[in-house]
Short mmCIF file of C-alpha atoms and ligand atoms in Angstrom, two decimals:
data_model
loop_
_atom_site.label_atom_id
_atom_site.label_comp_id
_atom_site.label_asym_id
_atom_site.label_seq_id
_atom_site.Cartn_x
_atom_site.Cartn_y
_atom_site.Cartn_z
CA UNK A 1336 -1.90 63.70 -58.45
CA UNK A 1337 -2.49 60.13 -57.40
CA UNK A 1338 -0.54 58.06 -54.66
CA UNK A 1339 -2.24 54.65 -56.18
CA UNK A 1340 0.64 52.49 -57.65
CA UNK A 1341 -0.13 52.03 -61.19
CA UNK A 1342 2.00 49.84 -63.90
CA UNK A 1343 2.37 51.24 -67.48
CA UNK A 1344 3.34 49.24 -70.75
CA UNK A 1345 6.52 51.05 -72.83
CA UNK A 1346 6.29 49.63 -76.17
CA UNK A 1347 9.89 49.56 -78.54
CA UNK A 1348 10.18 52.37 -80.98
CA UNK A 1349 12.44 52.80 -83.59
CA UNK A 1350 12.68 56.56 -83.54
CA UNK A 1351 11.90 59.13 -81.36
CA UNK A 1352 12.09 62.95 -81.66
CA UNK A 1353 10.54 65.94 -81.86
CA UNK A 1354 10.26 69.22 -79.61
CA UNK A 1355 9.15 69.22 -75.98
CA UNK A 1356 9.14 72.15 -73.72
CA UNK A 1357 10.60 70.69 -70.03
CA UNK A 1358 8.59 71.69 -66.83
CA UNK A 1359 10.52 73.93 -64.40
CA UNK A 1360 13.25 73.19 -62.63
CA UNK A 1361 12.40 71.01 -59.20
CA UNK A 1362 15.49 72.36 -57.08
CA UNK A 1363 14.52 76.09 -58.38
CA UNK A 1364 11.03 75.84 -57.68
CA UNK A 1365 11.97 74.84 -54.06
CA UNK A 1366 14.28 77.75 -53.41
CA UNK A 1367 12.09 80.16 -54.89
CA UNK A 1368 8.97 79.15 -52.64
CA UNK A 1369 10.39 79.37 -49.66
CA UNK A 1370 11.97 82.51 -49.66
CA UNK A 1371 9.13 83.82 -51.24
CA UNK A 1372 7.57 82.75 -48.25
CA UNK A 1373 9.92 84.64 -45.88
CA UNK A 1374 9.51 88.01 -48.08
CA UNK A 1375 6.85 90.50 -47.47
CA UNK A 1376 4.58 90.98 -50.29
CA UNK A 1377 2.97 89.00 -53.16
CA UNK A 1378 5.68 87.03 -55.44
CA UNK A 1379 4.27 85.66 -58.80
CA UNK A 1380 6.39 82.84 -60.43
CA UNK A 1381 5.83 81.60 -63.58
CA UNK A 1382 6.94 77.58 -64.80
CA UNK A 1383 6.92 76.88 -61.15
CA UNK A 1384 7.14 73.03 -61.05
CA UNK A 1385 3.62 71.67 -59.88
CA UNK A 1386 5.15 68.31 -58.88
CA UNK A 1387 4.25 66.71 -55.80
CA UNK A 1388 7.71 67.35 -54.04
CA UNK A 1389 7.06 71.38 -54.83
CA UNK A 1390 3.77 71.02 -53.93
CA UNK A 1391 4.80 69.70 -50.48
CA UNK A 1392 7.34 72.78 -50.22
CA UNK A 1393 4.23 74.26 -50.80
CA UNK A 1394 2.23 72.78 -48.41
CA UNK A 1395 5.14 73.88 -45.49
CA UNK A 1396 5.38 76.95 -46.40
CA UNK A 1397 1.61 77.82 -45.83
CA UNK A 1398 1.61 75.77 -42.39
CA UNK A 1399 3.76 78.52 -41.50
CA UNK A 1400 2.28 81.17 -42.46
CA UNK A 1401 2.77 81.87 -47.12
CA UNK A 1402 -0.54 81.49 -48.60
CA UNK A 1403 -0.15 80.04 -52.12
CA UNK A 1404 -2.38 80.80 -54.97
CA UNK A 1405 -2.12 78.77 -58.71
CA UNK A 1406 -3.82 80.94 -61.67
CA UNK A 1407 -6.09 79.44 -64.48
CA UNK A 1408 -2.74 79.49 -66.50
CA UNK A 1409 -0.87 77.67 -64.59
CA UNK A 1410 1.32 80.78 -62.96
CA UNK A 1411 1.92 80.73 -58.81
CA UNK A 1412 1.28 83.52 -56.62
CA UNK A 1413 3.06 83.19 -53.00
CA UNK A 1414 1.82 85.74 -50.10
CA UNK A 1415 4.66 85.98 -47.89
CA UNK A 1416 5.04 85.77 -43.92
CA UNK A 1417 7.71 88.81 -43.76
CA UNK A 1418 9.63 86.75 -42.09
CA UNK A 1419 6.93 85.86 -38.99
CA UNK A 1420 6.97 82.21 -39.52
CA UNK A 1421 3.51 80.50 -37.72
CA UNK A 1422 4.19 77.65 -35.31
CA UNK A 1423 2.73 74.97 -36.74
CA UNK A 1424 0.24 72.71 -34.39
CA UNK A 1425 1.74 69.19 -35.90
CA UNK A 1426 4.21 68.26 -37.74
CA UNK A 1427 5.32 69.20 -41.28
CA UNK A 1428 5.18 66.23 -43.44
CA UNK A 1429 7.18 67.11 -46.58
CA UNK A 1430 6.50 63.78 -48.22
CA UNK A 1431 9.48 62.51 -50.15
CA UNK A 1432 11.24 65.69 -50.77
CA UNK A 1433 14.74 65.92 -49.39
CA UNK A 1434 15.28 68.93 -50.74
CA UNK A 1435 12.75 70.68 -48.87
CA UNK A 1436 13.47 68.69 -45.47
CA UNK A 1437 17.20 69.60 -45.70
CA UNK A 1438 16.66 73.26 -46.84
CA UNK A 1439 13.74 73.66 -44.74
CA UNK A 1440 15.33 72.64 -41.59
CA UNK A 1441 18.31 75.43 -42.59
CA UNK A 1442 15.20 78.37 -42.06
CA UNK A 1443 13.57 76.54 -39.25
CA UNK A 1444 16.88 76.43 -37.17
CA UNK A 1445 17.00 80.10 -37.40
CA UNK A 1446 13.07 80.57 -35.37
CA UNK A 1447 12.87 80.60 -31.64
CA UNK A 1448 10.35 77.93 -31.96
CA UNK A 1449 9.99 74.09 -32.08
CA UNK A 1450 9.21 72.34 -35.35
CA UNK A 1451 8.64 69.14 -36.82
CA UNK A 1452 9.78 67.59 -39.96
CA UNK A 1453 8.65 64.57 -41.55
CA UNK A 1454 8.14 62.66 -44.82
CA UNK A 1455 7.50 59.41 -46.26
CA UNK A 1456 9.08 56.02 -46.32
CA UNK A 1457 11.75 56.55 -48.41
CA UNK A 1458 12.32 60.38 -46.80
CA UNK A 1459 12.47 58.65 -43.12
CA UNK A 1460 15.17 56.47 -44.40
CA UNK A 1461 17.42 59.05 -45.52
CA UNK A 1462 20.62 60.28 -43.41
CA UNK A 1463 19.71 63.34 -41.81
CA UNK A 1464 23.13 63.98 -39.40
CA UNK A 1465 24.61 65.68 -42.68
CA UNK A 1466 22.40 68.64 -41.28
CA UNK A 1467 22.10 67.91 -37.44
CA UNK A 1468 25.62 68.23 -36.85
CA UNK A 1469 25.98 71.61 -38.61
CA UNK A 1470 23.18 73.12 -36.92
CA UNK A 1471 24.00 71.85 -33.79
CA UNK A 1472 27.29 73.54 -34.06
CA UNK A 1473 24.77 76.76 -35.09
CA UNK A 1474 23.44 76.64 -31.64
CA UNK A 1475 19.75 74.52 -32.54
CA UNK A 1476 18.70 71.60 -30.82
CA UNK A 1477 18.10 68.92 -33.53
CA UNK A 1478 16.84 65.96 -32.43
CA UNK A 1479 16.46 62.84 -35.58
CA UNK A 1480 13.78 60.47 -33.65
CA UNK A 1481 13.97 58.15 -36.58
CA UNK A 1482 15.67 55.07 -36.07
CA UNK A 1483 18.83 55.42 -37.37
CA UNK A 1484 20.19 59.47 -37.58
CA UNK A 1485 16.75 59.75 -39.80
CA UNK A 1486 13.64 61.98 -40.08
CA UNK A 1487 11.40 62.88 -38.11
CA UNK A 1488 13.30 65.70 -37.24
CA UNK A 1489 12.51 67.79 -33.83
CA UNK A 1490 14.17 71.41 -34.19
CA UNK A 1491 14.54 73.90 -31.55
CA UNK A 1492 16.14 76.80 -33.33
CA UNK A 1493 16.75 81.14 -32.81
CA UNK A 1494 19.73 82.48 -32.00
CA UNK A 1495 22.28 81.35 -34.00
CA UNK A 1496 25.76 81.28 -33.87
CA UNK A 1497 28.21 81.36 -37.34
CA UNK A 1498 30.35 78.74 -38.38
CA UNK A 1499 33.12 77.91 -40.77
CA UNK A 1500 32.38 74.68 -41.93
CA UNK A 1501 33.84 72.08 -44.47
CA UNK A 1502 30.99 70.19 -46.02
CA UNK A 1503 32.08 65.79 -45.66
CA UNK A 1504 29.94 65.12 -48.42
CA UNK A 1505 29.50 66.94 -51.47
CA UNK A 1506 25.35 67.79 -51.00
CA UNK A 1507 23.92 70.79 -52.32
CA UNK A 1508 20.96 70.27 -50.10
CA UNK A 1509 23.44 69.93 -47.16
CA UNK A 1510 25.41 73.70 -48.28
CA UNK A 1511 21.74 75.56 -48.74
CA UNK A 1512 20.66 74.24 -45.82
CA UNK A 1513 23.39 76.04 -43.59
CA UNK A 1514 23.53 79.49 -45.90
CA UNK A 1515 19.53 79.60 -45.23
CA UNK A 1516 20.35 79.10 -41.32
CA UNK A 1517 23.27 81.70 -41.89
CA UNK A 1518 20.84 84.48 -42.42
CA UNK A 1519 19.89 83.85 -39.00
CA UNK A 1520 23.52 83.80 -37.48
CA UNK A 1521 25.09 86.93 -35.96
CA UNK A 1522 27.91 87.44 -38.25
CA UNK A 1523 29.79 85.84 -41.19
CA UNK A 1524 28.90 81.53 -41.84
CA UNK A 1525 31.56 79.85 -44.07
CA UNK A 1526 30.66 76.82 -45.90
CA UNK A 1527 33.49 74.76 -47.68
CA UNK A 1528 32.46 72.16 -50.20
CA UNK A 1529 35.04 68.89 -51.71
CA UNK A 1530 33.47 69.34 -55.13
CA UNK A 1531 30.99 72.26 -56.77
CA UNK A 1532 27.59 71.38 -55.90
CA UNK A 1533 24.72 73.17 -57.91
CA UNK A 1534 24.73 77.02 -56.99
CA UNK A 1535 20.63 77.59 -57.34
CA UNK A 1536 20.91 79.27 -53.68
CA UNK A 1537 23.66 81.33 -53.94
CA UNK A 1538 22.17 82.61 -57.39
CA UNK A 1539 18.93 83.05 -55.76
CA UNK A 1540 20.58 85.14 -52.71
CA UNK A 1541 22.17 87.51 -55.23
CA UNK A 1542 18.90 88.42 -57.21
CA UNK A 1543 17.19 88.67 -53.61
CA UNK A 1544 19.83 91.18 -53.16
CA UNK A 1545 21.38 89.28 -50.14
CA UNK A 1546 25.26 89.63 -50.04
CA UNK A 1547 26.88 86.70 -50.60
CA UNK A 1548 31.06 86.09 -50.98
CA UNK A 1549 32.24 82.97 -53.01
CA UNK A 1550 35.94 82.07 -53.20
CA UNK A 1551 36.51 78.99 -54.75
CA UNK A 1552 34.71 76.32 -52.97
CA UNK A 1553 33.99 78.79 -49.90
CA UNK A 1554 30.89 80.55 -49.96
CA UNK A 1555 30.48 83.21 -47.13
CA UNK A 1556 27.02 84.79 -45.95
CA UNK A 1557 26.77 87.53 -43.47
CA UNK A 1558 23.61 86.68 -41.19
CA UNK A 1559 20.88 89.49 -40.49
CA UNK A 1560 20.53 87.89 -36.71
CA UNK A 1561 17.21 86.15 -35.57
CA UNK A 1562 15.08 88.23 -37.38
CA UNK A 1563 16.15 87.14 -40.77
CA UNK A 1564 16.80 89.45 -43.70
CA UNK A 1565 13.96 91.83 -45.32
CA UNK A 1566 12.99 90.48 -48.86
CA UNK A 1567 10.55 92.65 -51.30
CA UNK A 1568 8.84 89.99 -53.21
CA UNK A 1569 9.85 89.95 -56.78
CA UNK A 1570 8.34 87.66 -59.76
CA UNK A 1571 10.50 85.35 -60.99
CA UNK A 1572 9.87 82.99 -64.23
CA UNK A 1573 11.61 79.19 -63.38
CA UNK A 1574 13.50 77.62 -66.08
CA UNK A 1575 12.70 74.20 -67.54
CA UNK A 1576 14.33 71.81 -65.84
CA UNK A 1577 17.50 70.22 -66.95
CA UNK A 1578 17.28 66.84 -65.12
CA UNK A 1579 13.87 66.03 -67.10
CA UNK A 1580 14.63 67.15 -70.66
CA UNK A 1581 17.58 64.11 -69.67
CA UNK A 1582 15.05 61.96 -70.33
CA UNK A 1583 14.59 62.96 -73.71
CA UNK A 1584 18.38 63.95 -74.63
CA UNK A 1585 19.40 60.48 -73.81
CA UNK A 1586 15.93 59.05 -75.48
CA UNK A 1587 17.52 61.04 -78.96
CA UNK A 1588 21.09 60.10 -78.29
CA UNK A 1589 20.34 56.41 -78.40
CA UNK A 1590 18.90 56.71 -81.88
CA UNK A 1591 21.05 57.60 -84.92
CA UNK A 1592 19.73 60.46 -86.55
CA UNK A 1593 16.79 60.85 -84.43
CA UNK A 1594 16.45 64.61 -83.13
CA UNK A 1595 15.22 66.49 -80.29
CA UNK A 1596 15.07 70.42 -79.55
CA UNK A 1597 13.89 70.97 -76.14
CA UNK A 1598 13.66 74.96 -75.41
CA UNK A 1599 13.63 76.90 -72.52
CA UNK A 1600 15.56 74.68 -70.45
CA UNK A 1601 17.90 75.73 -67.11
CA UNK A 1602 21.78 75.48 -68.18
CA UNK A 1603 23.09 76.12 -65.30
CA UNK A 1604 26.95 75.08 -65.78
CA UNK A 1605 26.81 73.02 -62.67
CA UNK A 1606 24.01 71.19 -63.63
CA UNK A 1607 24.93 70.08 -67.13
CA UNK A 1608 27.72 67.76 -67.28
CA UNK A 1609 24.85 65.17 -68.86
CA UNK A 1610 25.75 67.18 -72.07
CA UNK A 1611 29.77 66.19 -72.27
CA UNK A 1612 28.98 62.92 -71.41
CA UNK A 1613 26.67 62.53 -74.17
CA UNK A 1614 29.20 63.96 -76.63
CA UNK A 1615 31.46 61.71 -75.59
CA UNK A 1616 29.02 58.90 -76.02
CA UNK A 1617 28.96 59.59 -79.67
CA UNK A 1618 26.17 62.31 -79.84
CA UNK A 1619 25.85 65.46 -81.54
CA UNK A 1620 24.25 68.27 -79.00
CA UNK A 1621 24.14 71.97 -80.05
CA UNK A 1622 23.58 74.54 -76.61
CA UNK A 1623 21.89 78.41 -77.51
CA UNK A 1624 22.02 80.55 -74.56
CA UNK A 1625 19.09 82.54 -74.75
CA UNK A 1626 19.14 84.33 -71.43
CA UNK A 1627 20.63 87.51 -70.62
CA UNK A 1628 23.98 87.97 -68.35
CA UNK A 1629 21.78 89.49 -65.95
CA UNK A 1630 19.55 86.73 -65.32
CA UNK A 1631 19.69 84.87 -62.70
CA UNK A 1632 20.20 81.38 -63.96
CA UNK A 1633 21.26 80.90 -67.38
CA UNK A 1634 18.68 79.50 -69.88
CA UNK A 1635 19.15 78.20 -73.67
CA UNK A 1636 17.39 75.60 -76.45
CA UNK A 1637 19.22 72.08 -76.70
CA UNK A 1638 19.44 70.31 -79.67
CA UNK A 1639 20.27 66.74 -79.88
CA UNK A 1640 21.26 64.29 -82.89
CA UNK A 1641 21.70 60.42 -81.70
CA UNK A 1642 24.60 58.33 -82.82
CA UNK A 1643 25.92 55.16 -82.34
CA UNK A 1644 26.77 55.19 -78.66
CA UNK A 1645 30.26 53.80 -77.35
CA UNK A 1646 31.04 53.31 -73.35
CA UNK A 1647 32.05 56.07 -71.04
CA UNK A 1648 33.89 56.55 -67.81
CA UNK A 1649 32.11 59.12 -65.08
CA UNK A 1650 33.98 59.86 -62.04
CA UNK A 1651 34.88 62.56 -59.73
CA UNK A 1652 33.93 66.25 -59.98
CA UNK A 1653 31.67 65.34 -62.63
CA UNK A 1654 29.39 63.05 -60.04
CA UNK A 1655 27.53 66.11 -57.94
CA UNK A 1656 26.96 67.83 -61.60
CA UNK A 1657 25.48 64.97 -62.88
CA UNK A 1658 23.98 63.36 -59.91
CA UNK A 1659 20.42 62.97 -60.43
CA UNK A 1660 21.34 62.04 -64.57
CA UNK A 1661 23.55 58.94 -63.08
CA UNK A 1662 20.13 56.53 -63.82
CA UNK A 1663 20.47 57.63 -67.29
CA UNK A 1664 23.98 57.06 -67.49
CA UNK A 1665 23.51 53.52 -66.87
CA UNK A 1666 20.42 53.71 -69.45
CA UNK A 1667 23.41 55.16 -71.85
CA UNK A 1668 25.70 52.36 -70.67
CA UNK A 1669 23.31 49.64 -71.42
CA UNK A 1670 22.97 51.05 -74.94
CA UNK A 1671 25.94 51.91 -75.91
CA UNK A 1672 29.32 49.32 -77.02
CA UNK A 1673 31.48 48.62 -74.37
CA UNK A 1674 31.77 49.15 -70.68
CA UNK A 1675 30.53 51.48 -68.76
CA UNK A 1676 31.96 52.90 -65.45
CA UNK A 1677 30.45 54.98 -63.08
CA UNK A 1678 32.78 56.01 -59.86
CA UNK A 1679 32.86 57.72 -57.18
CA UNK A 1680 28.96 58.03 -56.77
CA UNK A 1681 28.34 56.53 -53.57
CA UNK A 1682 25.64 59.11 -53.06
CA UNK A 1683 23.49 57.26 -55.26
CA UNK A 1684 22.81 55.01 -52.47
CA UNK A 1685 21.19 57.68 -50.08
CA UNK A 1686 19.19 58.74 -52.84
CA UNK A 1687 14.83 58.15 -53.20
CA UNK A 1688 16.27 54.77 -53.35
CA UNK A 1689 19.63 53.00 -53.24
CA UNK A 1690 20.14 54.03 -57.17
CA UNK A 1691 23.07 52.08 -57.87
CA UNK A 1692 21.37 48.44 -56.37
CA UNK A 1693 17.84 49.45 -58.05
CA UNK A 1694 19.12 50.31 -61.44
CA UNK A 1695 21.90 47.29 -61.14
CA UNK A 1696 18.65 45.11 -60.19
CA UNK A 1697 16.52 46.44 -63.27
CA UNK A 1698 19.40 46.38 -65.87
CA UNK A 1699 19.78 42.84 -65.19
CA UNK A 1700 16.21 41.72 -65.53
CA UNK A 1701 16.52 43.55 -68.93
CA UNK A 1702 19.29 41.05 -69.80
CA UNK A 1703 22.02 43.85 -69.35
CA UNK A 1704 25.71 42.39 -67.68
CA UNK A 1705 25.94 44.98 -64.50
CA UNK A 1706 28.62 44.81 -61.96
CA UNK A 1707 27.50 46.56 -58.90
CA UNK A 1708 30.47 48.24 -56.71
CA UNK A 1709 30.47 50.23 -53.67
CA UNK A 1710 30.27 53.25 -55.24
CA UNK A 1711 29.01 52.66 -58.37
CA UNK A 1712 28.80 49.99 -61.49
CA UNK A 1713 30.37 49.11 -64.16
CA UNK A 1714 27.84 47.94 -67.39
CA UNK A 1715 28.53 45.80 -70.14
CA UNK A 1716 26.39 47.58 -73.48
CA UNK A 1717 24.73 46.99 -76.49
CA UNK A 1718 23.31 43.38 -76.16
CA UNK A 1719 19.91 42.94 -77.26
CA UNK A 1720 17.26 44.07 -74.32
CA UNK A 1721 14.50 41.73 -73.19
CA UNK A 1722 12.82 42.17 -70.13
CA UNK A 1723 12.56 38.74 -68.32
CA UNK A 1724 9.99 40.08 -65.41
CA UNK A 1725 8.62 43.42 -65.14
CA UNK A 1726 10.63 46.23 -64.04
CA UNK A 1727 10.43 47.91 -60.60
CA UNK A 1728 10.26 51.75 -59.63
CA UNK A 1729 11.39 50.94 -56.59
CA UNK A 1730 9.23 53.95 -55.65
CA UNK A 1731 11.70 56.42 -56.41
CA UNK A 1732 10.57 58.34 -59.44
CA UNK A 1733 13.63 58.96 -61.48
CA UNK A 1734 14.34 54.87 -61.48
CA UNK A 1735 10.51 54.56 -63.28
CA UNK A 1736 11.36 57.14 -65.78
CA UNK A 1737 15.21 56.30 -66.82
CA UNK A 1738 14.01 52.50 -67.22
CA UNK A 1739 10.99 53.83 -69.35
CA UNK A 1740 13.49 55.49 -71.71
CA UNK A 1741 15.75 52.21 -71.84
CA UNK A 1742 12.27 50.31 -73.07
CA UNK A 1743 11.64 52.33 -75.46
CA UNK A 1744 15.14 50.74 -76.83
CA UNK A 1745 13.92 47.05 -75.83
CA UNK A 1746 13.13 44.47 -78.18
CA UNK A 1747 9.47 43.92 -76.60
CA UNK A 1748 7.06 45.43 -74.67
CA UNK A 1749 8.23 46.49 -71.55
CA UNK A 1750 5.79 46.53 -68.02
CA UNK A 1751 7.10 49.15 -65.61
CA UNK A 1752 5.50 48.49 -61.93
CA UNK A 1753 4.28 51.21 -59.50
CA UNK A 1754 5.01 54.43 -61.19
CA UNK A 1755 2.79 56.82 -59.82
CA UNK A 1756 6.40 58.37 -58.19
CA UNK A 1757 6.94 59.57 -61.41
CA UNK A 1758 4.35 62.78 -60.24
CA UNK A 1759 7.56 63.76 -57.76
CA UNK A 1760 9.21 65.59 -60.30
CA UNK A 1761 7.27 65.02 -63.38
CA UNK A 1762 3.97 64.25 -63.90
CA UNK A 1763 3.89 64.86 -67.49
CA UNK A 1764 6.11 62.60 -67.96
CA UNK A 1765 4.00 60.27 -69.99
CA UNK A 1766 2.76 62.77 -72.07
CA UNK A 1767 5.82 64.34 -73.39
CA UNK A 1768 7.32 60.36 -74.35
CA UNK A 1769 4.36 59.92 -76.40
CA UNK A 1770 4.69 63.70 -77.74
CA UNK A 1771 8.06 62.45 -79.33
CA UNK A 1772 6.86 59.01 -80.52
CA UNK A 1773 6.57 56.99 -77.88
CA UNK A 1774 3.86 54.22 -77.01
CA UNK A 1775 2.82 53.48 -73.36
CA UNK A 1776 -0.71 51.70 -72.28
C1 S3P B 2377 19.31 68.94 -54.87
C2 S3P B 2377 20.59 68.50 -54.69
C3 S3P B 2377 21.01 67.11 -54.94
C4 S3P B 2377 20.05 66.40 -55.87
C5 S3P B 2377 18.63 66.60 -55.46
C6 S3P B 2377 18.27 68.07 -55.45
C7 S3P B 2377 18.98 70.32 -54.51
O1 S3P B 2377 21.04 66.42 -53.71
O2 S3P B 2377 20.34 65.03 -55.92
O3 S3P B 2377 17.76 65.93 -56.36
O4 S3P B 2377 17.89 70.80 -54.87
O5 S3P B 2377 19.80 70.95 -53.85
P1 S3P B 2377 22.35 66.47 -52.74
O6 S3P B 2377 22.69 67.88 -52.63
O7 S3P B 2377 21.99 65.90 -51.43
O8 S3P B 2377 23.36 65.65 -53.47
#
């Protein structure tokens, strides 16, 4: 995996389609490594995401203590501390993963220890007082010596106490962070969320066999005190990942008649609102479940048929199940007849990158009408697309790869800058657009 910047050319195609099998699921492969990293015992995981954000997850987990083993085939093996986390003698640098600086921070908070946590650019520009105040309230000492309530993050955890508290922003990464510090707590933690946020932790708790209550938007976890619970390691097998066969659903739905079956793929219901939205954008999409009711996450094949696209409205609890698909929605919006109007997404702007300025920036150089509001845009679709300068990543991966799909859909070339980012989540990426048709130098 390379850190050089690197510019590709994404050449117009008429069609696209085809079959592609997703890599696994980023927020998954997370979860699973680092509590495969507090169990005792060897945990083998297959379609673990070898990205450089789960690599980094990775990376932490062995500084304290997991040793981490990838097979000729591809399949992870994780030894596990038992729980006896190492002190690390620097900090942890994570990179520009905020799910594993948020969810990390959760375990750390629960060690009578100090740690560091630290990441790139982008990470160190990220709020961070979505978890300090939380864990304060826990009993840790969290200290954000960034300049403004940002990373690097100074913990001093152990000993925590429970809380009952009401999330102010709907962040999955915020709600896992606290139920991982909760199996620390003496006694029951309550966390409260405005909106369903993915469930990958709670899910993950239950096939760990740790008891977990939900009620609505409350999800309860009885803590196991400073020692942390006992987990037997366990294999798992990660489903693809839904936010990356996006790319290709919204590739097919902006063609009439072109098809894609991607198989294997995580449907987790509170990840897949992409899949209404693109129904209601004109396209045909047929969901198998292939997974049994005793799995852990629910996995199926998509099919997809393209169709001429007309404008959509997203807004309210749809945002936090379609939060990392919003770049695409403005791909769909800049495609499709009509306006566009995404609301209620101010998260967007806290994001790798401020995604509602970046895409408004690079939808505009592609000749596309964008109003930018506070918390999200409204996009005037289907004019002709003609980029007038190349487009920028912006660093943040999912901005490269949503633009990439919109030039496929241009009327010339297209020159993407500085997408080596791309390797944060998928660094196949390339591969799999030219797998269904595509043309990139
Ligand atoms: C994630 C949750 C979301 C999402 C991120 C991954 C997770 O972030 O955008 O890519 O793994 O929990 P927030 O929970 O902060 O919205």
């Amino acid at each position: 995996m390379s850190q050089i910047p690197q510019s590709v050319i994404v050449h117009p195609r008429e069609n696209l389609g085809g079959s592609i099998e997703v890599p696994g699921d980023k927020s998954i492969s997370h979860r699973v490594a680092m509590m495969a990293a507090l169990a005792s015992g060897t945990t083998k995981i297959s379609n673990f995401l070898q990205s450089e954000d789960c690599v980094n997850t990775l990376r932490a987990m062995e500084a304290l203590g997991a040793r981490s083993f990838f097979t000729a085939e591809g399949d992870l093996t994780i030894q596990g501390t038992g729980g006896n986390l190492l002190e690390p003698a620097g900090p942890l640098n994570v990179g520009n993963s905020g799910t594993t600086i948020r969810l990390l921070a959760g375990i750390l908070a629960g060690q009578s220890a100090t740690y560091e946590l630290t990441g790139d650019d982008s990470l160190c520009s990220r709020p961070m007082t979505r978890i300090k105040d939380p864990l304060e309230r826990m009993g840790a000492k969290v200290e954000l010596t960034g300049e403004k309530g940002t990373a690097p993050i100074k913990i001093t955890g152990g000993r925590l106490k429970p809380i009952n508290y009401t999330l102010p922003v709907a962040s999955a990464q915020v709600k896992s962070c606290l139920l991982l510090a909760g199996l620390f707590a003496e006694g029951v933690t309550s966390v409260t969320e405005p909106i369903p946020t993915r469930d990958h932790t709670e899910r993950l708790f239950r096939t760990l066999g740790i008891p977990i209550n939900v009620d609505g938007l409350t999800v309860q976890i009885t803590g196991f005190g400073p020692s942390g619970p006992s987990l037997k390691a366990r294999p798992f097998r990660i489903p693809g990942d839904f936010s990356s066969a996006a790319f290709w659903l919204v590739a097919a739905a902006a063609r009439r008649k072109s098809v894609v079956n991607i198989a294997g793929v995580g449907l987790n219901p509170r990840r897949i609102a992409l899949l209404d939205v693109l129904k209601r954008a004109g396209a045909q999409v047929e969901v198998k479940l292939s997974s049994a009711n005793s799995d852990a996450e629910p996995v199926g094949d998509i099919r997809i048929t393209g169709g001429k696209l007309k404008a959509v409205e997203v807004g309210g609890a749809d945002i936090p199940n379609l939060i990392d698909e919003l770049p695409l929605v403005a791909v769909l919006g800049a495609l499709a007849e009509g306006t566009t109007i995404i609301r209620n997404a101010a998260e967007l702007r806290v994001k790798e990158s401020d995604r509602i300025a970046t895409m408004a920036a690079n939808l505009r150089l592609m000749g596309v009408e964008v109003e930018e509001r506070d918390d999200g845009m409204a996009i005037q679709g289907g004019g002709a697309l003609k980029a007038s300068a190349p487009v920028r990543s912006y660093g943040d991966h999912r901005i490269a790869m949503a633009m990439a799909v919109l030039a496929t859909c241009a009327e010339e070339p297209v020159v993407i800058n500085n997408v080596a980012c791309v390797d944060t989540s998928y660094p196949g990426f390339w591969n799999d657009l030219k797998q269904i048709g595509g043309q990139v130098e």
